[in-house]
Short mmCIF file of C-alpha atoms in Angstrom, two decimals:
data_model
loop_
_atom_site.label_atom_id
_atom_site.label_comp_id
_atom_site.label_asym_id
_atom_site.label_seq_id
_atom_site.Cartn_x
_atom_site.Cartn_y
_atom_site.Cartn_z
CA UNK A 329 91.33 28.39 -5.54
CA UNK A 330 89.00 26.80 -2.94
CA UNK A 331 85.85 24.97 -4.16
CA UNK A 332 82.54 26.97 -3.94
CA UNK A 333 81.39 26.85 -0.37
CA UNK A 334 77.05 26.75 -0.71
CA UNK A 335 75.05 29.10 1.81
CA UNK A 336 71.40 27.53 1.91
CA UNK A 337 68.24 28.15 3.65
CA UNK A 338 65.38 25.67 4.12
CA UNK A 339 61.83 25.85 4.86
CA UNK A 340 61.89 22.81 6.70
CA UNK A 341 62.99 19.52 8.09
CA UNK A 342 60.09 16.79 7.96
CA UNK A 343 57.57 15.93 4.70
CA UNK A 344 54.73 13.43 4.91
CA UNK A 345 52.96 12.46 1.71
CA UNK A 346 49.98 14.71 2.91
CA UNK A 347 49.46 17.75 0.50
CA UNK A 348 51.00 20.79 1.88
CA UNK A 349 53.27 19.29 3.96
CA UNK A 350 54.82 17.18 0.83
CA UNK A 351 57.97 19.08 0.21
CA UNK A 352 60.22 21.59 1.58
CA UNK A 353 61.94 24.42 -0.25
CA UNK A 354 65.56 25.52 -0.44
CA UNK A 355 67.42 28.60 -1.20
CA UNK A 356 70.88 28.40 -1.97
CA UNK A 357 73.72 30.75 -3.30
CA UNK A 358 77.50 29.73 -3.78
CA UNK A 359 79.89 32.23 -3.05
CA UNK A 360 81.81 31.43 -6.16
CA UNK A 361 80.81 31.11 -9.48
CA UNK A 362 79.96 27.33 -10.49
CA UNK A 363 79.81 25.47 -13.38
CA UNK A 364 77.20 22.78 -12.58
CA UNK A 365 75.44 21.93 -9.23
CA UNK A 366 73.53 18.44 -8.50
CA UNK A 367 71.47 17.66 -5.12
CA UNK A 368 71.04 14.34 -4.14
CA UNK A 369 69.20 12.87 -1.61
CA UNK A 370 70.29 9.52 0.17
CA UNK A 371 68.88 7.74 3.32
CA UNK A 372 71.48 9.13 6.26
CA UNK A 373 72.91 5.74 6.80
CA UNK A 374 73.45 5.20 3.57
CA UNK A 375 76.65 6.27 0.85
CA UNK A 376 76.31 9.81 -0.76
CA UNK A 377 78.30 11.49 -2.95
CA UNK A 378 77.95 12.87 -6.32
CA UNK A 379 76.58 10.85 -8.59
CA UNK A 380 74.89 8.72 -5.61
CA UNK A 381 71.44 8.62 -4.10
CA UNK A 382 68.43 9.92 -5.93
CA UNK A 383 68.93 13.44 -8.44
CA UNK A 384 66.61 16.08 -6.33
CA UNK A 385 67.74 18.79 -8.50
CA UNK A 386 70.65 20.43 -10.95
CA UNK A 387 71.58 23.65 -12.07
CA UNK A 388 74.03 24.74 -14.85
CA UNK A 389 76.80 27.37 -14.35
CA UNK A 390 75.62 29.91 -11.99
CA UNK A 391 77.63 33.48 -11.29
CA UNK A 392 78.77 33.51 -7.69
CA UNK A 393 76.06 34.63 -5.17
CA UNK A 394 73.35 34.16 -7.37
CA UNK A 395 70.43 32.61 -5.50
CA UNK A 396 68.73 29.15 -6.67
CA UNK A 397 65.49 27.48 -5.30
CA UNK A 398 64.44 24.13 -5.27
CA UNK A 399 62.08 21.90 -3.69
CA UNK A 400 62.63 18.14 -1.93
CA UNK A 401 59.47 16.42 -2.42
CA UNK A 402 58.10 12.91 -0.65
CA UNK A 403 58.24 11.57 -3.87
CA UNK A 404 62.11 12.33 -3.93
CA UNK A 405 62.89 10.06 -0.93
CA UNK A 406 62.84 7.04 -2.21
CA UNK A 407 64.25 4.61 0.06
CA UNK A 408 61.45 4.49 3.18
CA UNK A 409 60.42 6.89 6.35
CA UNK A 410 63.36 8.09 7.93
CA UNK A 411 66.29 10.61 8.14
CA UNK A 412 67.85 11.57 4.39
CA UNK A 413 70.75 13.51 3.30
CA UNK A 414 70.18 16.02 1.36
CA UNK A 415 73.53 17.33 -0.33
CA UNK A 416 74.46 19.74 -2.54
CA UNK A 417 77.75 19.48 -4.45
CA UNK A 418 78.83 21.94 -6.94
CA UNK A 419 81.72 22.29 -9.05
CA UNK A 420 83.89 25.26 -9.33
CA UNK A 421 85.07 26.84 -12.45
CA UNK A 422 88.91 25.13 -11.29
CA UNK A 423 87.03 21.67 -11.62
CA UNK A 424 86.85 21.30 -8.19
CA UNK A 425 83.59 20.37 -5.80
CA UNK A 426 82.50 21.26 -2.97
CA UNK A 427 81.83 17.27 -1.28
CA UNK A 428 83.99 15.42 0.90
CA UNK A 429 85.53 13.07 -1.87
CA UNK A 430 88.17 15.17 -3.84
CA UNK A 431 90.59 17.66 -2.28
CA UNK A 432 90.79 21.12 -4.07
CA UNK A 433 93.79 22.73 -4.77
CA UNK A 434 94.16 26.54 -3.28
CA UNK A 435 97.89 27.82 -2.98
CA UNK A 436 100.59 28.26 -0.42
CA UNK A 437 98.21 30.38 2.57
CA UNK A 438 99.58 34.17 3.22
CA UNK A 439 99.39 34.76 6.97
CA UNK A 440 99.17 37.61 8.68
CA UNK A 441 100.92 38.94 11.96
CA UNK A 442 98.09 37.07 13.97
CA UNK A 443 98.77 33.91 12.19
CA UNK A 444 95.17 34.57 10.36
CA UNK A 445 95.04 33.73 6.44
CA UNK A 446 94.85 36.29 4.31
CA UNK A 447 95.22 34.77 1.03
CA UNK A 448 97.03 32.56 -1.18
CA UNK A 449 99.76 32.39 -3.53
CA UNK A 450 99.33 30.12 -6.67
CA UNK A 451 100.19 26.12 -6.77
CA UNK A 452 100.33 26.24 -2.98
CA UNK A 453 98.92 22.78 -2.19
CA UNK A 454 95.30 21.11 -1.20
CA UNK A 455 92.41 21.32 0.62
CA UNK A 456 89.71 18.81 1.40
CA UNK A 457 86.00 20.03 0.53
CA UNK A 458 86.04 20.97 4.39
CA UNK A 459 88.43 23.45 4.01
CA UNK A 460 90.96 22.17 5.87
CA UNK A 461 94.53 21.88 4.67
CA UNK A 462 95.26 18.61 3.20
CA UNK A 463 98.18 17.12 4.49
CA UNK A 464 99.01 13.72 2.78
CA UNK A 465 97.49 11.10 1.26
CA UNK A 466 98.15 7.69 1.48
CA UNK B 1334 82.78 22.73 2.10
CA UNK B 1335 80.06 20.09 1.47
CA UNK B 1336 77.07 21.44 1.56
CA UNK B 1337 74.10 19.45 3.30
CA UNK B 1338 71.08 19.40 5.37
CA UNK B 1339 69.21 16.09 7.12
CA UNK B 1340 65.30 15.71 5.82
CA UNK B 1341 62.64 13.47 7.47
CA UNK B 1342 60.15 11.73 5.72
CA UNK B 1343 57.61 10.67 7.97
CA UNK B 1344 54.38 8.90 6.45
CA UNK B 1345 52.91 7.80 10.10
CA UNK B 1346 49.75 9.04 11.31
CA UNK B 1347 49.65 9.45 15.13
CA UNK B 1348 49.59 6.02 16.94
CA UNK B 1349 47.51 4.90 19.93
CA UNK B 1350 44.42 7.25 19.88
CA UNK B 1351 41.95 7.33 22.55
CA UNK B 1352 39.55 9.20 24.52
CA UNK B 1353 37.29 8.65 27.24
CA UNK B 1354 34.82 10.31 28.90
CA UNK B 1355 33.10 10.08 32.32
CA UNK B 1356 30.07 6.91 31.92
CA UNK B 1357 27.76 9.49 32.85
CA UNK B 1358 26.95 12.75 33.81
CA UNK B 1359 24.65 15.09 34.59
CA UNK B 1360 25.93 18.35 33.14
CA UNK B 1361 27.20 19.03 29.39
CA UNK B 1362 30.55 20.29 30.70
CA UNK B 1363 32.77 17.90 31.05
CA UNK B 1364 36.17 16.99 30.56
CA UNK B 1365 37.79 14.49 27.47
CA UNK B 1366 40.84 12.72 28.65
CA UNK B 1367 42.63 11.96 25.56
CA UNK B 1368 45.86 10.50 24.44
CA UNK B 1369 47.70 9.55 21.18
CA UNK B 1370 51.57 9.03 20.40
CA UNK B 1371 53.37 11.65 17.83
CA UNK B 1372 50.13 13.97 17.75
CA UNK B 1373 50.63 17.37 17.61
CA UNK B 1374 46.90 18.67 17.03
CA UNK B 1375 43.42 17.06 17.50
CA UNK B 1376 40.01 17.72 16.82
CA UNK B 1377 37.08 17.13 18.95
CA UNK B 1378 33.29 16.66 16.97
CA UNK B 1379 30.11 14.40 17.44
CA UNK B 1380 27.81 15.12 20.50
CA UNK B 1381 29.75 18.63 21.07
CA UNK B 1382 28.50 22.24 20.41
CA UNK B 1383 30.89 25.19 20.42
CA UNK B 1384 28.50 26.59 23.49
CA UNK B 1385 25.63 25.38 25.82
CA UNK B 1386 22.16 24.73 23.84
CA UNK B 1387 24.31 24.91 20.12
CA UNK B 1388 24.22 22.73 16.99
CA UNK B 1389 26.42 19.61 17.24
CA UNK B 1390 30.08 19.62 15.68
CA UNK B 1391 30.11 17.64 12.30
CA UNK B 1392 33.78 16.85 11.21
CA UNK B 1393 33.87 18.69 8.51
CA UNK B 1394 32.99 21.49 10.87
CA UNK B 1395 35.73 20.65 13.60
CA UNK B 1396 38.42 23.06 14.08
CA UNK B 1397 42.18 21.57 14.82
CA UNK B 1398 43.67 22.52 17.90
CA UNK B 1399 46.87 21.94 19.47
CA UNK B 1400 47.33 18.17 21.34
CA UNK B 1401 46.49 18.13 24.80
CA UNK B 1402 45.67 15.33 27.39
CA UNK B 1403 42.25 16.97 28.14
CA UNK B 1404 39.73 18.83 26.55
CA UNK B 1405 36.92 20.83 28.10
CA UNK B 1406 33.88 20.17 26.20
CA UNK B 1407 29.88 20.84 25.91
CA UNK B 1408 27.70 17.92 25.12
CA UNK B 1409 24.62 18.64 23.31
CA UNK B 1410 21.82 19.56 25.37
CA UNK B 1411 19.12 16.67 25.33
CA UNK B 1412 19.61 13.78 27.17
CA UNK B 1413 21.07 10.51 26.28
CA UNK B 1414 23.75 8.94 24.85
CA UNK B 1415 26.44 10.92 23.30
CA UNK B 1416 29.33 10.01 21.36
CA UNK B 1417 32.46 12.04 21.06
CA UNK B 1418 34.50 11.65 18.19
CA UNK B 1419 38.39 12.24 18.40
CA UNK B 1420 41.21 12.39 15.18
CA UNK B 1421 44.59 13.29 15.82
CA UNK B 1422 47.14 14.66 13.21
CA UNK B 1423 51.50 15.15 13.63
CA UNK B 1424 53.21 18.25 12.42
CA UNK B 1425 53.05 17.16 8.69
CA UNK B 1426 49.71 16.42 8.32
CA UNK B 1427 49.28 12.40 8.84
CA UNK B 1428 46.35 11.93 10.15
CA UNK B 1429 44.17 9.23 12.79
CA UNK B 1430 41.42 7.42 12.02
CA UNK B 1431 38.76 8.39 14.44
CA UNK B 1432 38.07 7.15 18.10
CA UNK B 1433 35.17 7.25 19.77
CA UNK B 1434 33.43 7.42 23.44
CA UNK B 1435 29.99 7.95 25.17
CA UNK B 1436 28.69 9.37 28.13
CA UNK B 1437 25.30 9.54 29.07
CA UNK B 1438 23.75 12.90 29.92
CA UNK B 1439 20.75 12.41 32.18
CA UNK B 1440 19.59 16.20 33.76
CA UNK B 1441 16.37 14.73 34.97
CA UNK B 1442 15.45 14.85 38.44
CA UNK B 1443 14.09 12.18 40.05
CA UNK B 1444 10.52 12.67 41.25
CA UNK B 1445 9.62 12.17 44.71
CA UNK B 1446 6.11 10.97 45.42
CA UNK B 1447 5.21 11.14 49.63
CA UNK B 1448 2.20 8.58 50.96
CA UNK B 1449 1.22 10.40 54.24
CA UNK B 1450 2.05 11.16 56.81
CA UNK B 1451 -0.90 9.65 58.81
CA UNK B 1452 -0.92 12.13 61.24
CA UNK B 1453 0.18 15.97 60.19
CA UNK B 1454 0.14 17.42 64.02
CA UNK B 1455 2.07 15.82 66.18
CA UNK B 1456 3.98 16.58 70.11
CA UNK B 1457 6.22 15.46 72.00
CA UNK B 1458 3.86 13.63 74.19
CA UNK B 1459 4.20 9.62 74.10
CA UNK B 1460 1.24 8.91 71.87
CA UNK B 1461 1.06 11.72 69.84
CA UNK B 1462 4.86 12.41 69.02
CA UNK B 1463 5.03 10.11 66.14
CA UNK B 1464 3.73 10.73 62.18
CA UNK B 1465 4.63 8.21 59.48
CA UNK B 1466 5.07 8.50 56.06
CA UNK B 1467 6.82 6.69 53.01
CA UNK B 1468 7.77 8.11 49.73
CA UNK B 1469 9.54 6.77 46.51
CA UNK B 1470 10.79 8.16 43.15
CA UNK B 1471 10.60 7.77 39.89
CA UNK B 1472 13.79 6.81 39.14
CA UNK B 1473 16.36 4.21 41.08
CA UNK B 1474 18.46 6.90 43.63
CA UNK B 1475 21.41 6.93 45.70
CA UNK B 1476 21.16 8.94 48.88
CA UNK B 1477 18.13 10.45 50.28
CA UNK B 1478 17.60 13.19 52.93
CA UNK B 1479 14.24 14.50 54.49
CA UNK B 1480 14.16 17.98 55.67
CA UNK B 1481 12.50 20.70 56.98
CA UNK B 1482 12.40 23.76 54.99
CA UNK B 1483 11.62 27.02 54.77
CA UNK B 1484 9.41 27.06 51.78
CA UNK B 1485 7.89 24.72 48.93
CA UNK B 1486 10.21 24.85 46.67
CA UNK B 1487 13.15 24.69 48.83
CA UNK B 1488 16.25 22.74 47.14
CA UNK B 1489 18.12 19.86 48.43
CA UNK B 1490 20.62 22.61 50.35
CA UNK B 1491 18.09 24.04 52.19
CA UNK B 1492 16.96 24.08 55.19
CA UNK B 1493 17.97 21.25 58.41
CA UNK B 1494 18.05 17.75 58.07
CA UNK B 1495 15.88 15.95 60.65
CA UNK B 1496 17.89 14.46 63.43
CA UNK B 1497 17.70 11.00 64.46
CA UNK B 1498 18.62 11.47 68.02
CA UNK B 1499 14.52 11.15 69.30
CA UNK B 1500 14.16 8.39 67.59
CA UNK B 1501 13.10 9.10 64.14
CA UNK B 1502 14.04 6.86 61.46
CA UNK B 1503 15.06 7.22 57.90
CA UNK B 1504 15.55 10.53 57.67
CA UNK B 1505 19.20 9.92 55.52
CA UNK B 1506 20.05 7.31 53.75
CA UNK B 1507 23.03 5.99 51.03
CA UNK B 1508 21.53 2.85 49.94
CA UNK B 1509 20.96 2.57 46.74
CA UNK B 1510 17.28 1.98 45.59
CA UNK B 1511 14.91 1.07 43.10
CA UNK B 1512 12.85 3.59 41.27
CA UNK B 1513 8.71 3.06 42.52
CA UNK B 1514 10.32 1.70 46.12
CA UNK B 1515 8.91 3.24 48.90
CA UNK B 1516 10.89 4.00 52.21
CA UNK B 1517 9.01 3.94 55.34
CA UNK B 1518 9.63 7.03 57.59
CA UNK B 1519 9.16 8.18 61.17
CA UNK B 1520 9.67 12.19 62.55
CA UNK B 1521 9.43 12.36 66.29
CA UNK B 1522 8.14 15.19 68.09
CA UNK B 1523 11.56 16.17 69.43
CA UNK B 1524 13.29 15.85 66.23
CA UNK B 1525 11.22 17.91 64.23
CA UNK B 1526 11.87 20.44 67.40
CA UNK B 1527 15.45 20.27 67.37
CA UNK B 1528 15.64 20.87 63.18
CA UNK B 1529 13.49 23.43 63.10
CA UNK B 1530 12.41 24.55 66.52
CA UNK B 1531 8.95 26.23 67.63
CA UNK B 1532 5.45 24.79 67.83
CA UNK B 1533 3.70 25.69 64.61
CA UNK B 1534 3.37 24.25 60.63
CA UNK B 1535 6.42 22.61 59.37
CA UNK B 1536 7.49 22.00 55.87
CA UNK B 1537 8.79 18.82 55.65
CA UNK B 1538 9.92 17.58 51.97
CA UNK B 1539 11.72 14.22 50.73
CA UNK B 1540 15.10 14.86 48.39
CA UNK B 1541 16.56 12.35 46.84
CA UNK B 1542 19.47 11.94 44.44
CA UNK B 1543 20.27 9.64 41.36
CA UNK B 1544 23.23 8.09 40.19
CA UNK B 1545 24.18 10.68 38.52
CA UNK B 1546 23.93 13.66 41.13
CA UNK B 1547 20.44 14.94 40.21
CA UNK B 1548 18.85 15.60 42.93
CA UNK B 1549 14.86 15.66 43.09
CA UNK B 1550 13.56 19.20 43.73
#
């Protein structure tokens, strides 16, 4: 079952410390159900992941396309002016997330005539959080 | 898929503010040249009304308008020093301190006072072809013209300069000059014929013009 792939909207892409232009809202839906969901932000040099960078937000299980707002404040970017990641990782009801650091298991692919997939058939293999087919690992 | 989306936080006011105005002038339209880095609106207040003859613009009072280079803008109406105030704010509200310029607004015409002439018929007979006069102004001026015109209260544009060509003198001049300094003049008989042409009474009148383009009336 692929991880929950996040459909967002934001208001925004600069904050100052001046009020009313201090934060920026976001509007997010998964198309899966999820079981938890965490938003960190983290300068865009920097490491992110989950777990990493300061907590912006969290949410406990949410049904799939169920729309959640939240709001990145000034005060949430911690580390100096600049460019920030803002991620948001959740985790599907299989266990798996939705970042780039664990690779989600989905099922042998069904393809059609035009070599499109259609589905999947169970205990098929991996794919990384980008939804491409994991091959090996090393 | 991870799920992401790049955020700036950006603390900086606009950098580098300025504005400057003319040194002087002597109308209350005139043009701000202005410049600051990362601005994305300004505001304009101090010596400036919203229309000719209004109220001066107090900051609080001061709208914000989009960043430009320039600014057309109306200086309160009395003369004297005026000082334009200037704050420029980004996209997400940082703010400038404040610059400043002046300009001086001087309107006033300078006032021309004539001494003479000594004679007030004259020909163009050696003898009696010549009238003398001098005349200063109140203020230091620039340029100077003498002229015959058709009536009293003829402006600067009016009327024909008198030539030089039969040997008047002084009837033009560039130099710049003292205020109270009196320029000695000469019309000729066959210059005040050639600007105006005709025996009969001629209305001769002294313009001069300040530094800062008012011209005596």
């Amino acid at each position: 079952m692929p991880a929950p792939e996040i459909t967002f909207t934001v208001s925004g892409n600069k904050v100052s410390d001046v009020s009313g232009f201090d934060h920026i809202s976001v509007s997010f839906y998964s198309d899966l159900a999820y079981t938890q969901c965490e938003v960190r932000a983290t300068r865009i040099q920097d490491a992110y992941g989950r777990g990493v960078g300061r907590l912006v937000a969290a949410f406990s299980a949410t049904p799939a396309a169920t729309s959640r707002t939240f709001e990145v404040y000034d005060t949430d970017l911690v580390n100096g002016e600049g460019e920030y990641r803002i991620s948001i990782y959740a985790e599907g009801q299989d266990g798996g997330w939705n970042d780039n650091h664990g690779f989600i298991p989905f099922g042998i692919p069904v393809y059609d005539e035009d070599e499109q997939v259609v589905g999947y058939e169970p205990d098929g293999g991996l794919i990384t959080s980008d939804g491409q087919e994991f091959l090996c690992m090393r | 898929m991870a799920a992401y989306f790049q955020l700036i936080l950006d603390t900086t006011a606009p950098t580098g503010g300025s504005i400057s105005l003319p040194a002087s002038t002597n109308t209350v339209n005139i043009t701000a040249t202005l410049s600051a880095s990362g601005a994305s609106y300004m505001k304009l207040y101090g010596d400036i009304c919203a229309s000719p003859g209004g109220a001066a613009i107090a900051e609080a009072d001061a709208s914000w308008v989009a960043y430009d280079t320039s600014a057309s803008i109306i200086l309160t109406s009395t003369d004297g020093t005026k000082t334009v105030y200037a704050k420029f704010k980004d996209d997400v509200g940082n703010e400038s301190a404040a610059v400043s310029a002046s300009t001086v607004l001087d309107t006033s015409a300078p006032v021309v006072t004539i001494v003479g002439p000594d004679v007030s018929t004259i020909s163009k007979v050696a003898g009696y072809n010549v009238s003398a006069f001098s005349f200063s102004a109140s203020e230091a001026f620039v340029e100077w013209t003498v002229r015959v015109v058709p009536s009293a209260d003829s402006a600067h544009t009016a009327g024909t300069e008198i030539p030089t060509t039969g040997g008047s003198t002084n009837m033009h001049g560039d130099t710049a000059t003292a205020a109270s300094t009196a320029i000695n003049c000469t019309i000729y008989g066959a210059d005040l014929e050639t600007a105006s042409g005709g025996d009969g009474a001629k209305i001769v009148k002294v313009f001069v013009k300040d530094a800062n383009g008012n011209w005596s009336v």
